[in-house]
Coordinates of C-alpha atoms and ligand atoms in Angstrom, one line a residue:
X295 CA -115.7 -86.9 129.3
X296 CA -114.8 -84.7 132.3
X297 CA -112.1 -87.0 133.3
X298 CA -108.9 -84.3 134.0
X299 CA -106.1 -84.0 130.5
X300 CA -102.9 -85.8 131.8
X301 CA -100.0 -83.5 131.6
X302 CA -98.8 -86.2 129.5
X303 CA -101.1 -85.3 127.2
X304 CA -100.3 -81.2 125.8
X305 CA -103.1 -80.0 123.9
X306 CA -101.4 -77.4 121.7
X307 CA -102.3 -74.8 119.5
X308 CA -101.2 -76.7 116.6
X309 CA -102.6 -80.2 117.6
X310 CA -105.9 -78.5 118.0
X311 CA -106.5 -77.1 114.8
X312 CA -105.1 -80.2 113.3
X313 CA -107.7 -82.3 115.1
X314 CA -110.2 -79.4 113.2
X315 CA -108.8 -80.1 110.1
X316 CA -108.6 -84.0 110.6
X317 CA -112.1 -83.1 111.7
X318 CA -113.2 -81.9 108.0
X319 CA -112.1 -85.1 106.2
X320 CA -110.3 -84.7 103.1
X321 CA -112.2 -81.7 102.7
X322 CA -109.4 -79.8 104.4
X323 CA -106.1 -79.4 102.4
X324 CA -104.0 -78.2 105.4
X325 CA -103.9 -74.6 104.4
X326 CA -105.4 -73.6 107.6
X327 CA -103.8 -75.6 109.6
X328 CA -100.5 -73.6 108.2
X329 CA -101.8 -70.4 107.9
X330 CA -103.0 -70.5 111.4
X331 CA -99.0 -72.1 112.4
X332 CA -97.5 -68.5 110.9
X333 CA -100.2 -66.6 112.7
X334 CA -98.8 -68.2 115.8
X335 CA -95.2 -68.2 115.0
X336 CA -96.2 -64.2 115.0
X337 CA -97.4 -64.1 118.1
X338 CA -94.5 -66.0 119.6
X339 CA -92.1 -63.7 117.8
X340 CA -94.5 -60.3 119.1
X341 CA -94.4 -61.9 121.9
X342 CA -91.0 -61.7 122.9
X343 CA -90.5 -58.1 121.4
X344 CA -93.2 -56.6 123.9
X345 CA -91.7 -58.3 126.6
X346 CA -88.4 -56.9 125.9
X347 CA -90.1 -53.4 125.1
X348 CA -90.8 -53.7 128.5
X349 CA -87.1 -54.1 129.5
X350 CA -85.3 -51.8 127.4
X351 CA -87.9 -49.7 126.8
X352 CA -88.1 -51.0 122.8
X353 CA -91.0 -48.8 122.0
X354 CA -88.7 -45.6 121.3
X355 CA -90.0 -43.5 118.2
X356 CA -89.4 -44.7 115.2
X357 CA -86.2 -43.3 113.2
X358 CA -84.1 -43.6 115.9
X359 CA -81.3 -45.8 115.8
X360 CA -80.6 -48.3 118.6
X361 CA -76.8 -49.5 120.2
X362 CA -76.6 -51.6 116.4
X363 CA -77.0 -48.5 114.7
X364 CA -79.9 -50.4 113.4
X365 CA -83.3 -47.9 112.4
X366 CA -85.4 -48.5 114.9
X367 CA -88.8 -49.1 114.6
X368 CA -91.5 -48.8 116.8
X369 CA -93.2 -51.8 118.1
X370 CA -96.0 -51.5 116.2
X371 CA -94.2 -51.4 113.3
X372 CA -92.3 -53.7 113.7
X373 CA -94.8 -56.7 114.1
X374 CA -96.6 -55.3 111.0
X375 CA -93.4 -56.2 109.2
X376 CA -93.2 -59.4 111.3
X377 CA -96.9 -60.3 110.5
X378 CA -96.4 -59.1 106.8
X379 CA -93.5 -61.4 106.3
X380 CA -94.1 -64.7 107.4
X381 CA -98.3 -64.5 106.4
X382 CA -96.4 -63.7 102.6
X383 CA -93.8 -66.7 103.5
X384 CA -96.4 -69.1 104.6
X385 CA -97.6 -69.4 101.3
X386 CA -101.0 -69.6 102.1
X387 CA -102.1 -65.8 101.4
X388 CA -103.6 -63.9 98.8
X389 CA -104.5 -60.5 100.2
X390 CA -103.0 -59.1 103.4
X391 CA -104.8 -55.4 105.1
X392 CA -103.3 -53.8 108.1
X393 CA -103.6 -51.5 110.5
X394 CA -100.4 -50.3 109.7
X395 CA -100.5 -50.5 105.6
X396 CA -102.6 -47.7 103.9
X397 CA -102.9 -49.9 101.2
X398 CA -103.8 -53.8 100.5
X399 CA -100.9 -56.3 99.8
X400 CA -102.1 -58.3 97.2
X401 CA -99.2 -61.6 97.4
X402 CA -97.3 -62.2 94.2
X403 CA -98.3 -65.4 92.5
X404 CA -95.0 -67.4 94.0
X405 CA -96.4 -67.4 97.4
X406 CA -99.9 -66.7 96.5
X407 CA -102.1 -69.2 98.8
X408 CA -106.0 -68.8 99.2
X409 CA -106.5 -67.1 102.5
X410 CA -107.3 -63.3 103.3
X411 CA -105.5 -61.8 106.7
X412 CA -107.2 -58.8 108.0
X413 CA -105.3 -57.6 111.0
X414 CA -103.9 -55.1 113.6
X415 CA -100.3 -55.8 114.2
X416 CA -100.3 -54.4 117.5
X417 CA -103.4 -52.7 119.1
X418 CA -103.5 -50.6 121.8
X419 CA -99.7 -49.9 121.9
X420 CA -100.0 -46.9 122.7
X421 CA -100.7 -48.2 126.3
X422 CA -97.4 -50.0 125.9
X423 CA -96.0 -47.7 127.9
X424 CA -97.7 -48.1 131.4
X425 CA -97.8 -51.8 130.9
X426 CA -101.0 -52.4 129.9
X427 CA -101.7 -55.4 128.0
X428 CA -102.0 -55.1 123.8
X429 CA -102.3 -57.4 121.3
X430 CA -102.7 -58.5 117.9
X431 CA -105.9 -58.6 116.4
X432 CA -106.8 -60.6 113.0
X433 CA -109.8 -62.3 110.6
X434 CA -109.5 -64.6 108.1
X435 CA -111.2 -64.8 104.7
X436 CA -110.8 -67.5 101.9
X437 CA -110.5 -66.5 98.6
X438 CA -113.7 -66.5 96.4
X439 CA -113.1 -68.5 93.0
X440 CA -114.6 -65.1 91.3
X441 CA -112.2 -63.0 92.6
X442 CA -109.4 -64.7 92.9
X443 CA -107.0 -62.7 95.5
X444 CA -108.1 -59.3 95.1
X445 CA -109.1 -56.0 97.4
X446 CA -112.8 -57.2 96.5
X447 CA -112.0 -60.4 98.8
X448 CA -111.5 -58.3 101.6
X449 CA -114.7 -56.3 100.9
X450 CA -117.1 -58.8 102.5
X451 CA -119.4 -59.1 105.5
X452 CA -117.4 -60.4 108.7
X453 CA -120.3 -63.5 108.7
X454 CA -118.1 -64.9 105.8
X455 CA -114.8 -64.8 107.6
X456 CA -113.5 -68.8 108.2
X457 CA -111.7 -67.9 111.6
X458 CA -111.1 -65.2 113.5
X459 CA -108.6 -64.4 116.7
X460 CA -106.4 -62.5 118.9
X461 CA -103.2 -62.7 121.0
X462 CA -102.8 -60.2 124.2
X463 CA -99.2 -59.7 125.2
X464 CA -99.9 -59.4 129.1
X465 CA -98.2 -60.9 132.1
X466 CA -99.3 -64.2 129.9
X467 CA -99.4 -64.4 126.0
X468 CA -102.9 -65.6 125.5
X469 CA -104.4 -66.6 122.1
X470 CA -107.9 -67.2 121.7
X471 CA -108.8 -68.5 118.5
X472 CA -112.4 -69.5 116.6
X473 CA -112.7 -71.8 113.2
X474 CA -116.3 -71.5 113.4
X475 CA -116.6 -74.4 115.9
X476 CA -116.7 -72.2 118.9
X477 CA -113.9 -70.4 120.7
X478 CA -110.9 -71.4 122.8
X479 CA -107.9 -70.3 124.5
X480 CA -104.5 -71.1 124.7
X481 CA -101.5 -69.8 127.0
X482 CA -98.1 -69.7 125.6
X483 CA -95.6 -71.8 127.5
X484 CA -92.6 -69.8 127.1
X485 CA -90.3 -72.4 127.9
X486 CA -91.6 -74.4 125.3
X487 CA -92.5 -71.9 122.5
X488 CA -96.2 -74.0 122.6
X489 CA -99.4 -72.3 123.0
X490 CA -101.8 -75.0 125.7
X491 CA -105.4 -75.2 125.5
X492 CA -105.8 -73.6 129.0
X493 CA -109.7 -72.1 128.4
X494 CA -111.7 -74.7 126.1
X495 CA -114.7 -73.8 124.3
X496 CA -115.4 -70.2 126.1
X497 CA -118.6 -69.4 126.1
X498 CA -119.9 -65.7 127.1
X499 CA -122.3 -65.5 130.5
X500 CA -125.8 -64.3 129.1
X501 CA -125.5 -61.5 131.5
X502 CA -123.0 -59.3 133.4
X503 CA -122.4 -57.5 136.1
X504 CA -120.1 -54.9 134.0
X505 CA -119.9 -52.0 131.4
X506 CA -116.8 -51.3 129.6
X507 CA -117.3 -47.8 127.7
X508 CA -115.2 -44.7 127.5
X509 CA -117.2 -42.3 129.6
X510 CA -115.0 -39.3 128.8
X511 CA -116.9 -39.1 125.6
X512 CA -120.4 -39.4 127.4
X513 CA -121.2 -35.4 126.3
X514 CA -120.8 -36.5 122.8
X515 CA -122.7 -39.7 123.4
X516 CA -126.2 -40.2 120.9
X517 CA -129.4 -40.6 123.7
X518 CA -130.0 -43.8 123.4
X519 CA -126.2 -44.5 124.3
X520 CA -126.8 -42.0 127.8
X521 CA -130.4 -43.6 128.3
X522 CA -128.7 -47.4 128.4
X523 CA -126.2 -45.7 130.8
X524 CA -128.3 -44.3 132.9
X525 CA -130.1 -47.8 133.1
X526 CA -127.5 -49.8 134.1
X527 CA -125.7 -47.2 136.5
X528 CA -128.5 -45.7 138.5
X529 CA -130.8 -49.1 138.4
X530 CA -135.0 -48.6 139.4
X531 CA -133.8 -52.1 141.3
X532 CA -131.3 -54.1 141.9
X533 CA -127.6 -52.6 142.0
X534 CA -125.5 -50.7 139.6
X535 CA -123.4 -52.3 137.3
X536 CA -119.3 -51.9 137.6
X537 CA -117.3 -49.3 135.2
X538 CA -114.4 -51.5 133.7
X539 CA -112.2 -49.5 130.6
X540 CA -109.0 -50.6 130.1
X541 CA -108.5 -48.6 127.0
X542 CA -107.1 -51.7 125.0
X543 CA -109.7 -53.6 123.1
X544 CA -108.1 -56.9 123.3
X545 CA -107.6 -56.3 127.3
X546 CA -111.8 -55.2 127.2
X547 CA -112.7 -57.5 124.8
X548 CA -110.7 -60.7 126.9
X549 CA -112.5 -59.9 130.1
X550 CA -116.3 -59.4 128.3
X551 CA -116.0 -63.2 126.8
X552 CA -115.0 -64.4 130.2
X553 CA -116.6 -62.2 133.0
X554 CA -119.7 -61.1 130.7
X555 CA -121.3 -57.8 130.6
X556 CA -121.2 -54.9 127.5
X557 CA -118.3 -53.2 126.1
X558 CA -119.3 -50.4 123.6
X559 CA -117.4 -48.2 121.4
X560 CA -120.1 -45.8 119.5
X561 CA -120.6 -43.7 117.2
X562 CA -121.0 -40.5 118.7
X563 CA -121.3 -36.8 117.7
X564 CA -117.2 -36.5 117.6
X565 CA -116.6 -39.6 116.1
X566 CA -119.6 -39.5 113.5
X567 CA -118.6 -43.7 113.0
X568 CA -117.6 -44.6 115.8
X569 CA -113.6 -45.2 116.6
X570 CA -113.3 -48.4 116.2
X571 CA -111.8 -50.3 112.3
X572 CA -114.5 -52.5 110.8
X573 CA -112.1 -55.2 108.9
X574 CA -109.5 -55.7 111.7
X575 CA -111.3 -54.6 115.1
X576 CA -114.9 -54.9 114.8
X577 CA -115.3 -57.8 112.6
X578 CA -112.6 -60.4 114.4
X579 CA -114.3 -59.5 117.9
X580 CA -117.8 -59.7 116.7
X581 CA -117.3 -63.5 115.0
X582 CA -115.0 -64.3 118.6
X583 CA -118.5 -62.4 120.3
X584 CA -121.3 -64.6 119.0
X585 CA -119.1 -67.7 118.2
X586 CA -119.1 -67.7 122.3
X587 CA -122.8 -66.9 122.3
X588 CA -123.0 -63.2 122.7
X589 CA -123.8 -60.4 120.5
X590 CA -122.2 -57.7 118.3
X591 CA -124.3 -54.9 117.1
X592 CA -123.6 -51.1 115.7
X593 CA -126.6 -50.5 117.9
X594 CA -128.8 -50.6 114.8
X595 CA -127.6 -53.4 112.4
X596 CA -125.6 -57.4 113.0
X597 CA -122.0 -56.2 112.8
X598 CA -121.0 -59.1 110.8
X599 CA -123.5 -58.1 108.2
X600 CA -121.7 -54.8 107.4
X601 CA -120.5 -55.1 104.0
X602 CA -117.2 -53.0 103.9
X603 CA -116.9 -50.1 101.2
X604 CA -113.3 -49.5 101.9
X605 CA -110.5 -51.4 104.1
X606 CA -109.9 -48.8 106.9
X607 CA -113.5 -48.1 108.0
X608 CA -114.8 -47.3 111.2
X609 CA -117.6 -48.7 113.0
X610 CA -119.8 -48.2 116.2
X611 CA -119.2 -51.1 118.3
X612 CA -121.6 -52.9 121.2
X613 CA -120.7 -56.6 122.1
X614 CA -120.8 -58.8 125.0
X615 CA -123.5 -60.5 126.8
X616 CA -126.7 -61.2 124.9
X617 CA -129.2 -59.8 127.8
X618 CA -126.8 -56.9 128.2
X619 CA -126.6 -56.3 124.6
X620 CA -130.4 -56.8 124.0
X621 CA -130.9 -54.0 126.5
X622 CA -129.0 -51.8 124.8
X623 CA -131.0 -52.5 122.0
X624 CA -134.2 -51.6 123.2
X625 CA -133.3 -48.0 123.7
X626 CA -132.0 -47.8 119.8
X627 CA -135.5 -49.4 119.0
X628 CA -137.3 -46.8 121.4
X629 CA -135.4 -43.8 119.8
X630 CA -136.2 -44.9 116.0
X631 CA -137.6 -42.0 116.1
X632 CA -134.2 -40.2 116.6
X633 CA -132.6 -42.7 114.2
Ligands
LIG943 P1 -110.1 -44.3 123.6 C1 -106.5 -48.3 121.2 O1 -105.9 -47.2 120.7 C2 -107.8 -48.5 120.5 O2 -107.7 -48.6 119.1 C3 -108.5 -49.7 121.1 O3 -107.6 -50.7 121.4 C4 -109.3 -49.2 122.3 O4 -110.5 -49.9 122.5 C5 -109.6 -47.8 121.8 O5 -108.7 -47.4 120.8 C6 -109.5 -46.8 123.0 O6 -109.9 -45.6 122.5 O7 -110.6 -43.2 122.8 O8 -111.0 -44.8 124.7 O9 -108.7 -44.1 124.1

């Protein structure tokens, strides 16, 4: 309609997904709409810890006790336990992977619900340090009637995840968020524990003026990965593109759906696949990726058609624009020959 939201008028977080779910008709039970309320409540609750990590210096190893005498945990640890507890509290879970968890929780049948949460508590914290922004990363599956709540619901292409998201703990808490209806942001007003719609329906520029790719590794990088390179940075016309690595996918990742451009993590001759976790990483940012119009490839194959063999896998990683990424592409096609 165009006409400006009156501040009377807070879109939140919760309202949002509601209006999805009110959206669906009696098709929707809710769940969502309650699962996706805890995943936020996390975020709040991360939220606050990284802030004060950044006061007190929180992020102290792990096993050492603070002025409480209490065992403390590092930061990442500690929003596993913080996602793991009120995901298994919500209700609404069968099957919880993370980052953090060698193994699956599969959710006793008192709080069994019907979702799958795939996530990384706290990526990137090792950048915690210098203040660079982290976040949570996470994809959600629904249960299949087959299976029931079990590791082999977790074991499925990305292109059957129901939503996907992440939050980055920066000088803002932003969470952006997709259902399968798009993507959008919200910023979390502090003062009112809400998160706001502040970046409706983003949607990914089809090209960029930027390339996001850890550079140190380039003497391990395959040729097609040094031949795109090459393309973009020493141009036959036009100008070069701009080198922007933050080292933190959620910070890289943020920027590509909103500025445009490629970020890449690949597979390379050190990292035989790639760097990056399939379930938790690649999967969430690839749905985010085309749900705002780009594209997420392994530089061969759709990411989201990768059917996982086991929960912690790696994957080579290209996303971002769709011209940028189709660029890429045409030096994998060229070098089949190499493939
Ligand atoms: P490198 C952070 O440790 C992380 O898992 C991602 O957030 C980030 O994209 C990548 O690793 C950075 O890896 O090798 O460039 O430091």
């Amino acid at each position: 309609s165009g006409e400006e939201t009156p501040s009377t008028d807070l879109i939140t977080l919760t309202r949002h997904v509601l209006n999805d779910q009110l959206r669906l008709g009696s098709a929707a039970t809710g769940d969502l709409t309650l699962l996706l309320n805890a995943i936020q409540l996390t975020s709040k609750f991360i939220a606050t810890n990284v802030r004060k990590a950044r006061l007190i210096n929180l992020v102290g190893m792990a096993g050492e006790t603070n002025v409480q005498g209490e065992e403390q945990k590092k930061l990442d640890v500690l929003s596993n336990d913080i996602m793991v507890n009120a995901l298994r509290a919500s209700g609404k879970t069968a099957v919880l992977v993370s980052e953090e968890l060698e193994e699956a929780i599969i959710i006793e049948d008192f709080y069994k619900g019907k979702y799958c949460v795939v996530f990384d508590p706290l990526d990137g914290s090792s950048n915690i340090d210098a203040g660079v922004n982290i976040g949570t990363i996470f994809g959600i599956y629904r249960i299949q009637p087959e299976t029931n709540g079990t590791i082999a619901d977790v074991l499925r292409p990305g292109s059957e995840m129901v939503a996907a998201g992440y939050t980055m703990y920066g000088s803002s808490c932003n969470l952006v968020l997709s259902t399968g209806q798009g993507v959008n942001g919200y910023t979390l007003d502090a003062a009112l524990g809400e998160f706001i719609l502040t970046h409706p329906n983003i949607t990914i520029p089809p090209r960029g003026k930027i390339y996001s790719f850890n550079e140190g590794n380039s003497m391990y990088f395959h040729p097609p990965v040094t031949a795109y390179l090459k393309s973009i940075k020493y141009p036959t016309k036009g100008k070069p593109y701009s080198a922007r690595y933050i080292g933190s996918m959620v910070a890289d990742v943020h920027r590509t759906l909103l500025y445009g451009g490629i970020f890449g993590y690949p597979d390379d001759k050190k990292s035989k696949s790639g760097k990056l976790r399939l379930l938790y990483e690649a999967f969430p940012m690839a749905y985010l990726t085309e749900q705002a119009g780009g594209v997420a490839t392994t530089g061969t194959k759709r990411i989201l058609d990768i059917v996982p063999k086991a929960i912690h896998e790696r994957c080579s990683v290209f996303l971002g624009s769709r011209d940028d990424v189709q660029d890429l592409l045409k030096f994998y096609k060229d070098a089949c020959v190499y493939l």
